[in-house]
Structures are given as C-alpha cells and as structure tokens.
Amino acid sequence: SDDGKRRDRRLMLIATRLSGLGIGPPSAPPAIMVTLATAQTDYNLHADLVANHGWNGTGPVIVTVTVNAGIQCKASSTASTGFTVDPFPPGSLITLINKGEITGFHGVGGAGGTGAGSGVAGTAGGTAFLVAYPISVDNVAGEINGGGGGGGGGTFCNAQGKTGCTDRKSVV
C-alpha cells in the first residue's frame, strides 16, 4: 500500500539522518588474529595491538592470540612479566591459545655465609602471566611457569679452624 511505502521512506530518511550523526546500531568490534612465531620478551598484548595490528586502543576488540609451539614469552627481570594483558574496553573478547611457554624471570641465589655466619636467602622469582581483563585461556599444549626463587646460600665452615661447623665429624 501507499501508506506502507511512505512509512518505509520516512524510516529510511530518519535512519540515514541518524547514521550521519553517528547514531545507529553498533557495529561489531574489529577481530584481530595475532600469532607469536618468534620469542618475545616482556610481551604486552595491548601495546602490540596498537603498535602492530591497527587497533585504536580505545574501542572494544575481539582478539585471538596464539603462542606457537616452541616459542617462549619470557620476562626480562622479576619486575616485569613474560605476557601481560592490560585492561581492555568493555565488550572486548580476548582468547589466548598457548602452545609455547610463558615464563617469569628467575630469582637470584643467596650469598654464602662468612665467618661463623649462615647463608642468606635467595630472592623470589617473577610473574609469568599478568591478566587485568577477563580472558579465555587454552593452555592444553603449552606451559605457564612463574620464575623459580633463588636458592639460599650455604653456611660457612672453615675445615681447618672448624669455625661455624656443626658436624665436626664430616670436617677433614
């Protein structure tokens, strides 16, 4: 009918005007596939998407990241992480498929004792994987390993003067 056609034209006109104002149905977020095929140090997903994959860093995004088999994402110190997922805008969907290894930095061993003193404890290892936004993780074929702590230093034992030795029978 003519009334239906006029109504359809009016609706199209209104939709066109709203669209020109940036008002209308939301568009789907961009979908980005990232494959890590070389070793990474202190990898940050958010920074990589902005710098290398054309994401604007402000709108929602759908991301699938695959760490290939044999690839390591490692931390450079105990103050950094091997793989970081910073906060993302609401509506973002992040998936990690880890077939490689995400690793924290190791701790440092403690110093040995001197004189009659005991050794010093080693330092704690670092974080491997830091996530500040909900994500889905498939880690069936991969590993996520925190940095192991450093071993403690041994107690001093002077074999000749027997200073600091507790088991004198084993001292030669």
PDB file of N, CA and C in Angstrom, residues 56-160:
ATOM      1  N   ASN A  56      42.862   0.866  17.565  1.00  0.00           N
ATOM      2  CA  ASN A  56      42.968   2.239  18.057  1.00  0.00           C
ATOM      3  C   ASN A  56      43.212   2.325  19.563  1.00  0.00           C
ATOM      4  N   GLY A  57      43.077   1.223  20.283  1.00  0.00           N
ATOM      5  CA  GLY A  57      43.363   1.221  21.714  1.00  0.00           C
ATOM      6  C   GLY A  57      42.242   1.717  22.589  1.00  0.00           C
ATOM      7  N   THR A  58      41.122   2.158  21.997  1.00  0.00           N
ATOM      8  CA  THR A  58      40.042   2.703  22.816  1.00  0.00           C
ATOM      9  C   THR A  58      38.722   1.953  22.672  1.00  0.00           C
ATOM     10  N   GLY A  59      38.449   1.396  21.509  1.00  0.00           N
ATOM     11  CA  GLY A  59      37.183   0.696  21.295  1.00  0.00           C
ATOM     12  C   GLY A  59      37.311  -0.784  21.587  1.00  0.00           C
ATOM     13  N   PRO A  60      36.166  -1.457  21.783  1.00  0.00           N
ATOM     14  CA  PRO A  60      36.205  -2.901  22.007  1.00  0.00           C
ATOM     15  C   PRO A  60      36.876  -3.616  20.837  1.00  0.00           C
ATOM     16  N   VAL A  61      37.453  -4.763  21.131  1.00  0.00           N
ATOM     17  CA  VAL A  61      38.170  -5.533  20.112  1.00  0.00           C
ATOM     18  C   VAL A  61      37.994  -7.021  20.425  1.00  0.00           C
ATOM     19  N   ILE A  62      37.985  -7.828  19.393  1.00  0.00           N
ATOM     20  CA  ILE A  62      37.953  -9.281  19.553  1.00  0.00           C
ATOM     21  C   ILE A  62      39.322  -9.788  19.111  1.00  0.00           C
ATOM     22  N   VAL A  63      40.035 -10.447  20.022  1.00  0.00           N
ATOM     23  CA  VAL A  63      41.413 -10.856  19.739  1.00  0.00           C
ATOM     24  C   VAL A  63      41.607 -12.333  20.066  1.00  0.00           C
ATOM     25  N   THR A  64      42.281 -13.023  19.158  1.00  0.00           N
ATOM     26  CA  THR A  64      42.767 -14.370  19.434  1.00  0.00           C
ATOM     27  C   THR A  64      44.281 -14.335  19.258  1.00  0.00           C
ATOM     28  N   VAL A  65      44.999 -14.653  20.340  1.00  0.00           N
ATOM     29  CA  VAL A  65      46.460 -14.681  20.316  1.00  0.00           C
ATOM     30  C   VAL A  65      46.903 -16.130  20.430  1.00  0.00           C
ATOM     31  N   THR A  66      47.763 -16.546  19.506  1.00  0.00           N
ATOM     32  CA  THR A  66      48.321 -17.892  19.567  1.00  0.00           C
ATOM     33  C   THR A  66      49.831 -17.791  19.763  1.00  0.00           C
ATOM     34  N   VAL A  67      50.318 -18.437  20.825  1.00  0.00           N
ATOM     35  CA  VAL A  67      51.756 -18.573  21.032  1.00  0.00           C
ATOM     36  C   VAL A  67      52.112 -19.934  20.429  1.00  0.00           C
ATOM     37  N   ASN A  68      52.869 -19.915  19.340  1.00  0.00           N
ATOM     38  CA  ASN A  68      53.211 -21.152  18.641  1.00  0.00           C
ATOM     39  C   ASN A  68      54.052 -22.091  19.498  1.00  0.00           C
ATOM     40  N   ALA A  69      54.003 -23.377  19.168  1.00  0.00           N
ATOM     41  CA  ALA A  69      54.809 -24.387  19.843  1.00  0.00           C
ATOM     42  C   ALA A  69      56.290 -24.031  19.723  1.00  0.00           C
ATOM     43  N   GLY A  70      57.023 -24.193  20.807  1.00  0.00           N
ATOM     44  CA  GLY A  70      58.456 -23.910  20.802  1.00  0.00           C
ATOM     45  C   GLY A  70      58.801 -22.450  21.013  1.00  0.00           C
ATOM     46  N   ILE A  71      57.806 -21.586  21.112  1.00  0.00           N
ATOM     47  CA  ILE A  71      58.045 -20.147  21.294  1.00  0.00           C
ATOM     48  C   ILE A  71      57.942 -19.804  22.772  1.00  0.00           C
ATOM     49  N   GLN A  72      58.869 -18.977  23.230  1.00  0.00           N
ATOM     50  CA  GLN A  72      58.886 -18.559  24.624  1.00  0.00           C
ATOM     51  C   GLN A  72      58.579 -17.071  24.736  1.00  0.00           C
ATOM     52  N   CYS A  73      57.658 -16.743  25.637  1.00  0.00           N
ATOM     53  CA  CYS A  73      57.405 -15.357  26.043  1.00  0.00           C
ATOM     54  C   CYS A  73      57.971 -15.254  27.446  1.00  0.00           C
ATOM     55  N   LYS A  74      59.079 -14.519  27.599  1.00  0.00           N
ATOM     56  CA  LYS A  74      59.765 -14.513  28.892  1.00  0.00           C
ATOM     57  C   LYS A  74      59.903 -13.102  29.441  1.00  0.00           C
ATOM     58  N   ALA A  75      60.005 -13.039  30.750  1.00  0.00           N
ATOM     59  CA  ALA A  75      60.231 -11.771  31.435  1.00  0.00           C
ATOM     60  C   ALA A  75      61.726 -11.467  31.460  1.00  0.00           C
ATOM     61  N   SER A  76      62.069 -10.187  31.385  1.00  0.00           N
ATOM     62  CA  SER A  76      63.475  -9.778  31.404  1.00  0.00           C
ATOM     63  C   SER A  76      64.006  -9.528  32.811  1.00  0.00           C
ATOM     64  N   SER A  77      63.104  -9.446  33.796  1.00  0.00           N
ATOM     65  CA  SER A  77      63.500  -9.232  35.188  1.00  0.00           C
ATOM     66  C   SER A  77      62.339  -9.652  36.082  1.00  0.00           C
ATOM     67  N   THR A  78      62.563  -9.684  37.378  1.00  0.00           N
ATOM     68  CA  THR A  78      61.466 -10.022  38.288  1.00  0.00           C
ATOM     69  C   THR A  78      60.449  -8.890  38.392  1.00  0.00           C
ATOM     70  N   ALA A  79      60.779  -7.705  37.895  1.00  0.00           N
ATOM     71  CA  ALA A  79      59.856  -6.576  37.913  1.00  0.00           C
ATOM     72  C   ALA A  79      58.939  -6.557  36.687  1.00  0.00           C
ATOM     73  N   SER A  80      59.171  -7.428  35.722  1.00  0.00           N
ATOM     74  CA  SER A  80      58.349  -7.475  34.512  1.00  0.00           C
ATOM     75  C   SER A  80      57.670  -8.838  34.418  1.00  0.00           C
ATOM     76  N   THR A  81      56.831  -9.017  33.407  1.00  0.00           N
ATOM     77  CA  THR A  81      56.152 -10.292  33.206  1.00  0.00           C
ATOM     78  C   THR A  81      56.405 -10.790  31.790  1.00  0.00           C
ATOM     79  N   GLY A  82      56.294 -12.099  31.615  1.00  0.00           N
ATOM     80  CA  GLY A  82      56.501 -12.688  30.292  1.00  0.00           C
ATOM     81  C   GLY A  82      55.377 -12.344  29.322  1.00  0.00           C
ATOM     82  N   PHE A  83      54.130 -12.254  29.813  1.00  0.00           N
ATOM     83  CA  PHE A  83      52.968 -11.973  28.967  1.00  0.00           C
ATOM     84  C   PHE A  83      51.984 -11.174  29.808  1.00  0.00           C
ATOM     85  N   THR A  84      51.632  -9.971  29.336  1.00  0.00           N
ATOM     86  CA  THR A  84      50.723  -9.085  30.070  1.00  0.00           C
ATOM     87  C   THR A  84      49.489  -8.780  29.247  1.00  0.00           C
ATOM     88  N   VAL A  85      48.332  -8.867  29.903  1.00  0.00           N
ATOM     89  CA  VAL A  85      47.063  -8.437  29.311  1.00  0.00           C
ATOM     90  C   VAL A  85      46.564  -7.280  30.165  1.00  0.00           C
ATOM     91  N   ASP A  86      46.760  -6.056  29.674  1.00  0.00           N
ATOM     92  CA  ASP A  86      46.290  -4.862  30.372  1.00  0.00           C
ATOM     93  C   ASP A  86      44.769  -4.770  30.283  1.00  0.00           C
ATOM     94  N   PRO A  87      44.147  -3.829  31.012  1.00  0.00           N
ATOM     95  CA  PRO A  87      42.700  -3.658  30.875  1.00  0.00           C
ATOM     96  C   PRO A  87      42.320  -3.302  29.429  1.00  0.00           C
ATOM     97  N   PHE A  88      41.209  -3.853  28.971  1.00  0.00           N
ATOM     98  CA  PHE A  88      40.655  -3.572  27.650  1.00  0.00           C
ATOM     99  C   PHE A  88      39.298  -2.919  27.813  1.00  0.00           C
ATOM    100  N   PRO A  89      38.817  -2.229  26.768  1.00  0.00           N
ATOM    101  CA  PRO A  89      37.493  -1.608  26.859  1.00  0.00           C
ATOM    102  C   PRO A  89      36.400  -2.665  27.046  1.00  0.00           C
ATOM    103  N   PRO A  90      35.334  -2.319  27.754  1.00  0.00           N
ATOM    104  CA  PRO A  90      34.220  -3.254  27.915  1.00  0.00           C
ATOM    105  C   PRO A  90      33.717  -3.731  26.550  1.00  0.00           C
ATOM    106  N   GLY A  91      33.334  -4.983  26.487  1.00  0.00           N
ATOM    107  CA  GLY A  91      32.861  -5.562  25.237  1.00  0.00           C
ATOM    108  C   GLY A  91      33.952  -6.268  24.452  1.00  0.00           C
ATOM    109  N   SER A  92      35.198  -6.139  24.891  1.00  0.00           N
ATOM    110  CA  SER A  92      36.306  -6.831  24.223  1.00  0.00           C
ATOM    111  C   SER A  92      36.274  -8.308  24.591  1.00  0.00           C
ATOM    112  N   LEU A  93      36.692  -9.146  23.655  1.00  0.00           N
ATOM    113  CA  LEU A  93      36.795 -10.583  23.884  1.00  0.00           C
ATOM    114  C   LEU A  93      38.222 -11.009  23.556  1.00  0.00           C
ATOM    115  N   ILE A  94      38.920 -11.540  24.549  1.00  0.00           N
ATOM    116  CA  ILE A  94      40.327 -11.905  24.381  1.00  0.00           C
ATOM    117  C   ILE A  94      40.472 -13.407  24.598  1.00  0.00           C
ATOM    118  N   THR A  95      41.135 -14.075  23.659  1.00  0.00           N
ATOM    119  CA  THR A  95      41.409 -15.509  23.779  1.00  0.00           C
ATOM    120  C   THR A  95      42.902 -15.737  23.579  1.00  0.00           C
ATOM    121  N   LEU A  96      43.498 -16.510  24.478  1.00  0.00           N
ATOM    122  CA  LEU A  96      44.903 -16.902  24.355  1.00  0.00           C
ATOM    123  C   LEU A  96      44.958 -18.400  24.122  1.00  0.00           C
ATOM    124  N   ILE A  97      45.626 -18.802  23.047  1.00  0.00           N
ATOM    125  CA  ILE A  97      45.904 -20.206  22.784  1.00  0.00           C
ATOM    126  C   ILE A  97      47.415 -20.358  22.937  1.00  0.00           C
ATOM    127  N   ASN A  98      47.824 -20.952  24.047  1.00  0.00           N
ATOM    128  CA  ASN A  98      49.251 -21.074  24.332  1.00  0.00           C
ATOM    129  C   ASN A  98      49.730 -22.484  24.023  1.00  0.00           C
ATOM    130  N   LYS A  99      50.570 -22.586  22.995  1.00  0.00           N
ATOM    131  CA  LYS A  99      51.209 -23.865  22.651  1.00  0.00           C
ATOM    132  C   LYS A  99      52.700 -23.807  22.978  1.00  0.00           C
ATOM    133  N   GLY A 100      53.159 -22.651  23.449  1.00  0.00           N
ATOM    134  CA  GLY A 100      54.569 -22.442  23.769  1.00  0.00           C
ATOM    135  C   GLY A 100      54.781 -22.384  25.263  1.00  0.00           C
ATOM    136  N   GLU A 101      55.602 -21.433  25.686  1.00  0.00           N
ATOM    137  CA  GLU A 101      55.956 -21.312  27.098  1.00  0.00           C
ATOM    138  C   GLU A 101      55.951 -19.842  27.500  1.00  0.00           C
ATOM    139  N   ILE A 102      55.215 -19.531  28.553  1.00  0.00           N
ATOM    140  CA  ILE A 102      55.179 -18.190  29.128  1.00  0.00           C
ATOM    141  C   ILE A 102      55.894 -18.300  30.468  1.00  0.00           C
ATOM    142  N   THR A 103      56.965 -17.509  30.645  1.00  0.00           N
ATOM    143  CA  THR A 103      57.868 -17.726  31.768  1.00  0.00           C
ATOM    144  C   THR A 103      58.222 -16.440  32.505  1.00  0.00           C
ATOM    145  N   GLY A 104      58.221 -16.509  33.835  1.00  0.00           N
ATOM    146  CA  GLY A 104      58.704 -15.408  34.656  1.00  0.00           C
ATOM    147  C   GLY A 104      60.217 -15.493  34.814  1.00  0.00           C
ATOM    148  N   PHE A 105      60.817 -14.402  35.278  1.00  0.00           N
ATOM    149  CA  PHE A 105      62.270 -14.339  35.468  1.00  0.00           C
ATOM    150  C   PHE A 105      62.644 -15.047  36.778  1.00  0.00           C
ATOM    151  N   HIS A 106      63.783 -15.687  36.774  1.00  0.00           N
ATOM    152  CA  HIS A 106      64.258 -16.434  37.946  1.00  0.00           C
ATOM    153  C   HIS A 106      64.734 -15.515  39.059  1.00  0.00           C
ATOM    154  N   GLY A 107      64.662 -16.026  40.282  1.00  0.00           N
ATOM    155  CA  GLY A 107      65.245 -15.314  41.414  1.00  0.00           C
ATOM    156  C   GLY A 107      66.746 -15.483  41.433  1.00  0.00           C
ATOM    157  N   VAL A 108      67.417 -14.753  42.321  1.00  0.00           N
ATOM    158  CA  VAL A 108      68.877 -14.796  42.430  1.00  0.00           C
ATOM    159  C   VAL A 108      69.240 -15.567  43.696  1.00  0.00           C
ATOM    160  N   GLY A 109      70.226 -16.440  43.584  1.00  0.00           N
ATOM    161  CA  GLY A 109      70.682 -17.216  44.739  1.00  0.00           C
ATOM    162  C   GLY A 109      71.284 -16.334  45.813  1.00  0.00           C
ATOM    163  N   GLY A 110      71.112 -16.759  47.068  1.00  0.00           N
ATOM    164  CA  GLY A 110      71.653 -16.001  48.194  1.00  0.00           C
ATOM    165  C   GLY A 110      73.148 -16.212  48.362  1.00  0.00           C
ATOM    166  N   ALA A 111      73.780 -15.263  49.017  1.00  0.00           N
ATOM    167  CA  ALA A 111      75.223 -15.343  49.277  1.00  0.00           C
ATOM    168  C   ALA A 111      75.502 -16.361  50.374  1.00  0.00           C
ATOM    169  N   GLY A 112      76.645 -17.005  50.278  1.00  0.00           N
ATOM    170  CA  GLY A 112      77.063 -17.954  51.308  1.00  0.00           C
ATOM    171  C   GLY A 112      77.478 -17.243  52.580  1.00  0.00           C
ATOM    172  N   GLY A 113      77.474 -17.967  53.679  1.00  0.00           N
ATOM    173  CA  GLY A 113      77.858 -17.391  54.964  1.00  0.00           C
ATOM    174  C   GLY A 113      79.345 -17.118  55.031  1.00  0.00           C
ATOM    175  N   THR A 114      79.729 -16.221  55.929  1.00  0.00           N
ATOM    176  CA  THR A 114      81.144 -15.915  56.162  1.00  0.00           C
ATOM    177  C   THR A 114      81.409 -16.020  57.654  1.00  0.00           C
ATOM    178  N   GLY A 115      82.647 -16.258  58.016  1.00  0.00           N
ATOM    179  CA  GLY A 115      82.971 -16.409  59.446  1.00  0.00           C
ATOM    180  C   GLY A 115      82.137 -17.536  60.013  1.00  0.00           C
ATOM    181  N   ALA A 116      81.416 -17.280  61.079  1.00  0.00           N
ATOM    182  CA  ALA A 116      80.544 -18.283  61.680  1.00  0.00           C
ATOM    183  C   ALA A 116      79.104 -18.099  61.215  1.00  0.00           C
ATOM    184  N   GLY A 117      78.891 -17.258  60.184  1.00  0.00           N
ATOM    185  CA  GLY A 117      77.537 -16.892  59.771  1.00  0.00           C
ATOM    186  C   GLY A 117      76.870 -17.863  58.819  1.00  0.00           C
ATOM    187  N   SER A 118      75.564 -17.803  58.830  1.00  0.00           N
ATOM    188  CA  SER A 118      74.754 -18.597  57.911  1.00  0.00           C
ATOM    189  C   SER A 118      74.617 -17.871  56.590  1.00  0.00           C
ATOM    190  N   GLY A 119      74.218 -18.602  55.572  1.00  0.00           N
ATOM    191  CA  GLY A 119      73.978 -18.010  54.261  1.00  0.00           C
ATOM    192  C   GLY A 119      72.716 -17.157  54.257  1.00  0.00           C
ATOM    193  N   VAL A 120      72.539 -16.412  53.166  1.00  0.00           N
ATOM    194  CA  VAL A 120      71.407 -15.510  53.004  1.00  0.00           C
ATOM    195  C   VAL A 120      70.395 -16.155  52.061  1.00  0.00           C
ATOM    196  N   ALA A 121      69.128 -15.928  52.329  1.00  0.00           N
ATOM    197  CA  ALA A 121      68.067 -16.477  51.469  1.00  0.00           C
ATOM    198  C   ALA A 121      68.164 -15.895  50.061  1.00  0.00           C
ATOM    199  N   GLY A 122      67.759 -16.673  49.077  1.00  0.00           N
ATOM    200  CA  GLY A 122      67.691 -16.185  47.700  1.00  0.00           C
ATOM    201  C   GLY A 122      66.480 -15.283  47.520  1.00  0.00           C
ATOM    202  N   THR A 123      66.411 -14.607  46.375  1.00  0.00           N
ATOM    203  CA  THR A 123      65.282 -13.709  46.102  1.00  0.00           C
ATOM    204  C   THR A 123      64.165 -14.460  45.380  1.00  0.00           C
ATOM    205  N   ALA A 124      62.974 -13.922  45.467  1.00  0.00           N
ATOM    206  CA  ALA A 124      61.810 -14.528  44.831  1.00  0.00           C
ATOM    207  C   ALA A 124      61.898 -14.419  43.309  1.00  0.00           C
ATOM    208  N   GLY A 125      61.306 -15.382  42.628  1.00  0.00           N
ATOM    209  CA  GLY A 125      61.197 -15.319  41.173  1.00  0.00           C
ATOM    210  C   GLY A 125      60.079 -14.372  40.762  1.00  0.00           C
ATOM    211  N   GLY A 126      59.964 -14.122  39.463  1.00  0.00           N
ATOM    212  CA  GLY A 126      58.993 -13.159  38.966  1.00  0.00           C
ATOM    213  C   GLY A 126      57.730 -13.798  38.400  1.00  0.00           C
ATOM    214  N   THR A 127      56.801 -12.933  38.030  1.00  0.00           N
ATOM    215  CA  THR A 127      55.499 -13.325  37.489  1.00  0.00           C
ATOM    216  C   THR A 127      55.620 -13.656  36.011  1.00  0.00           C
ATOM    217  N   ALA A 128      54.973 -14.728  35.600  1.00  0.00           N
ATOM    218  CA  ALA A 128      54.996 -15.122  34.195  1.00  0.00           C
ATOM    219  C   ALA A 128      53.864 -14.464  33.410  1.00  0.00           C
ATOM    220  N   PHE A 129      52.668 -14.413  33.982  1.00  0.00           N
ATOM    221  CA  PHE A 129      51.447 -14.082  33.245  1.00  0.00           C
ATOM    222  C   PHE A 129      50.610 -13.147  34.098  1.00  0.00           C
ATOM    223  N   LEU A 130      50.402 -11.921  33.627  1.00  0.00           N
ATOM    224  CA  LEU A 130      49.632 -10.927  34.361  1.00  0.00           C
ATOM    225  C   LEU A 130      48.405 -10.562  33.537  1.00  0.00           C
ATOM    226  N   VAL A 131      47.227 -10.745  34.126  1.00  0.00           N
ATOM    227  CA  VAL A 131      45.978 -10.518  33.401  1.00  0.00           C
ATOM    228  C   VAL A 131      45.118  -9.514  34.178  1.00  0.00           C
ATOM    229  N   ALA A 132      44.794  -8.384  33.537  1.00  0.00           N
ATOM    230  CA  ALA A 132      43.990  -7.348  34.172  1.00  0.00           C
ATOM    231  C   ALA A 132      42.644  -7.172  33.463  1.00  0.00           C
ATOM    232  N   TYR A 133      42.243  -8.182  32.673  1.00  0.00           N
ATOM    233  CA  TYR A 133      40.955  -8.163  31.973  1.00  0.00           C
ATOM    234  C   TYR A 133      40.545  -9.625  31.775  1.00  0.00           C
ATOM    235  N   PRO A 134      39.277  -9.951  31.942  1.00  0.00           N
ATOM    236  CA  PRO A 134      38.865 -11.350  31.786  1.00  0.00           C
ATOM    237  C   PRO A 134      39.177 -11.881  30.378  1.00  0.00           C
ATOM    238  N   ILE A 135      39.819 -13.035  30.326  1.00  0.00           N
ATOM    239  CA  ILE A 135      40.151 -13.645  29.041  1.00  0.00           C
ATOM    240  C   ILE A 135      39.880 -15.150  29.114  1.00  0.00           C
ATOM    241  N   SER A 136      39.885 -15.770  27.960  1.00  0.00           N
ATOM    242  CA  SER A 136      39.784 -17.223  27.854  1.00  0.00           C
ATOM    243  C   SER A 136      41.176 -17.757  27.518  1.00  0.00           C
ATOM    244  N   VAL A 137      41.611 -18.815  28.219  1.00  0.00           N
ATOM    245  CA  VAL A 137      42.950 -19.365  28.010  1.00  0.00           C
ATOM    246  C   VAL A 137      42.851 -20.852  27.674  1.00  0.00           C
ATOM    247  N   ASP A 138      43.471 -21.231  26.559  1.00  0.00           N
ATOM    248  CA  ASP A 138      43.647 -22.637  26.201  1.00  0.00           C
ATOM    249  C   ASP A 138      45.132 -22.929  26.368  1.00  0.00           C
ATOM    250  N   ASN A 139      45.468 -23.645  27.440  1.00  0.00           N
ATOM    251  CA  ASN A 139      46.863 -23.921  27.755  1.00  0.00           C
ATOM    252  C   ASN A 139      47.154 -25.428  27.714  1.00  0.00           C
ATOM    253  N   VAL A 140      46.324 -26.178  26.996  1.00  0.00           N
ATOM    254  CA  VAL A 140      46.458 -27.631  26.953  1.00  0.00           C
ATOM    255  C   VAL A 140      47.816 -28.049  26.401  1.00  0.00           C
ATOM    256  N   ALA A 141      48.298 -27.353  25.380  1.00  0.00           N
ATOM    257  CA  ALA A 141      49.553 -27.741  24.732  1.00  0.00           C
ATOM    258  C   ALA A 141      50.723 -26.842  25.120  1.00  0.00           C
ATOM    259  N   GLY A 142      50.548 -25.988  26.117  1.00  0.00           N
ATOM    260  CA  GLY A 142      51.611 -25.055  26.493  1.00  0.00           C
ATOM    261  C   GLY A 142      51.940 -25.113  27.970  1.00  0.00           C
ATOM    262  N   GLU A 143      52.796 -24.194  28.382  1.00  0.00           N
ATOM    263  CA  GLU A 143      53.208 -24.089  29.782  1.00  0.00           C
ATOM    264  C   GLU A 143      53.204 -22.632  30.204  1.00  0.00           C
ATOM    265  N   ILE A 144      52.790 -22.391  31.448  1.00  0.00           N
ATOM    266  CA  ILE A 144      52.909 -21.073  32.071  1.00  0.00           C
ATOM    267  C   ILE A 144      53.662 -21.302  33.370  1.00  0.00           C
ATOM    268  N   ASN A 145      54.894 -20.770  33.444  1.00  0.00           N
ATOM    269  CA  ASN A 145      55.789 -21.045  34.566  1.00  0.00           C
ATOM    270  C   ASN A 145      56.267 -19.768  35.228  1.00  0.00           C
ATOM    271  N   GLY A 146      55.946 -19.617  36.514  1.00  0.00           N
ATOM    272  CA  GLY A 146      56.495 -18.497  37.261  1.00  0.00           C
ATOM    273  C   GLY A 146      57.997 -18.674  37.422  1.00  0.00           C
ATOM    274  N   GLY A 147      58.701 -17.582  37.597  1.00  0.00           N
ATOM    275  CA  GLY A 147      60.152 -17.674  37.796  1.00  0.00           C
ATOM    276  C   GLY A 147      60.457 -18.331  39.129  1.00  0.00           C
ATOM    277  N   GLY A 148      61.292 -19.320  39.135  1.00  0.00           N
ATOM    278  CA  GLY A 148      61.659 -20.003  40.379  1.00  0.00           C
ATOM    279  C   GLY A 148      62.506 -19.111  41.264  1.00  0.00           C
ATOM    280  N   GLY A 149      62.353 -19.269  42.558  1.00  0.00           N
ATOM    281  CA  GLY A 149      63.149 -18.488  43.502  1.00  0.00           C
ATOM    282  C   GLY A 149      64.595 -18.933  43.534  1.00  0.00           C
ATOM    283  N   GLY A 150      65.471 -18.017  43.898  1.00  0.00           N
ATOM    284  CA  GLY A 150      66.891 -18.339  44.012  1.00  0.00           C
ATOM    285  C   GLY A 150      67.157 -19.161  45.267  1.00  0.00           C
ATOM    286  N   GLY A 151      68.072 -20.078  45.199  1.00  0.00           N
ATOM    287  CA  GLY A 151      68.414 -20.911  46.345  1.00  0.00           C
ATOM    288  C   GLY A 151      69.120 -20.123  47.430  1.00  0.00           C
ATOM    289  N   GLY A 152      69.006 -20.592  48.655  1.00  0.00           N
ATOM    290  CA  GLY A 152      69.676 -19.944  49.776  1.00  0.00           C
ATOM    291  C   GLY A 152      71.164 -20.247  49.799  1.00  0.00           C
ATOM    292  N   GLY A 153      71.935 -19.331  50.323  1.00  0.00           N
ATOM    293  CA  GLY A 153      73.382 -19.522  50.447  1.00  0.00           C
ATOM    294  C   GLY A 153      73.707 -20.492  51.570  1.00  0.00           C
ATOM    295  N   GLY A 154      74.793 -21.200  51.420  1.00  0.00           N
ATOM    296  CA  GLY A 154      75.198 -22.189  52.421  1.00  0.00           C
ATOM    297  C   GLY A 154      75.863 -21.558  53.634  1.00  0.00           C
ATOM    298  N   THR A 155      75.932 -22.331  54.710  1.00  0.00           N
ATOM    299  CA  THR A 155      76.590 -21.897  55.942  1.00  0.00           C
ATOM    300  C   THR A 155      78.101 -22.040  55.787  1.00  0.00           C
ATOM    301  N   PHE A 156      78.838 -21.109  56.357  1.00  0.00           N
ATOM    302  CA  PHE A 156      80.301 -21.128  56.297  1.00  0.00           C
ATOM    303  C   PHE A 156      80.843 -22.215  57.226  1.00  0.00           C
ATOM    304  N   CYS A 157      81.838 -22.926  56.745  1.00  0.00           N
ATOM    305  CA  CYS A 157      82.501 -23.922  57.584  1.00  0.00           C
ATOM    306  C   CYS A 157      83.984 -23.906  57.232  1.00  0.00           C
ATOM    307  N   ASN A 158      84.816 -23.506  58.168  1.00  0.00           N
ATOM    308  CA  ASN A 158      86.265 -23.478  57.961  1.00  0.00           C
ATOM    309  C   ASN A 158      86.822 -24.819  58.428  1.00  0.00           C
ATOM    310  N   ALA A 159      87.207 -25.647  57.479  1.00  0.00           N
ATOM    311  CA  ALA A 159      87.657 -27.002  57.800  1.00  0.00           C
ATOM    312  C   ALA A 159      88.877 -27.009  58.715  1.00  0.00           C
ATOM    313  N   GLN A 160      89.728 -26.016  58.612  1.00  0.00           N
ATOM    314  CA  GLN A 160      90.957 -26.057  59.409  1.00  0.00           C
ATOM    315  C   GLN A 160      90.710 -25.544  60.818  1.00  0.00           C
TER     316      GLN A 160
END
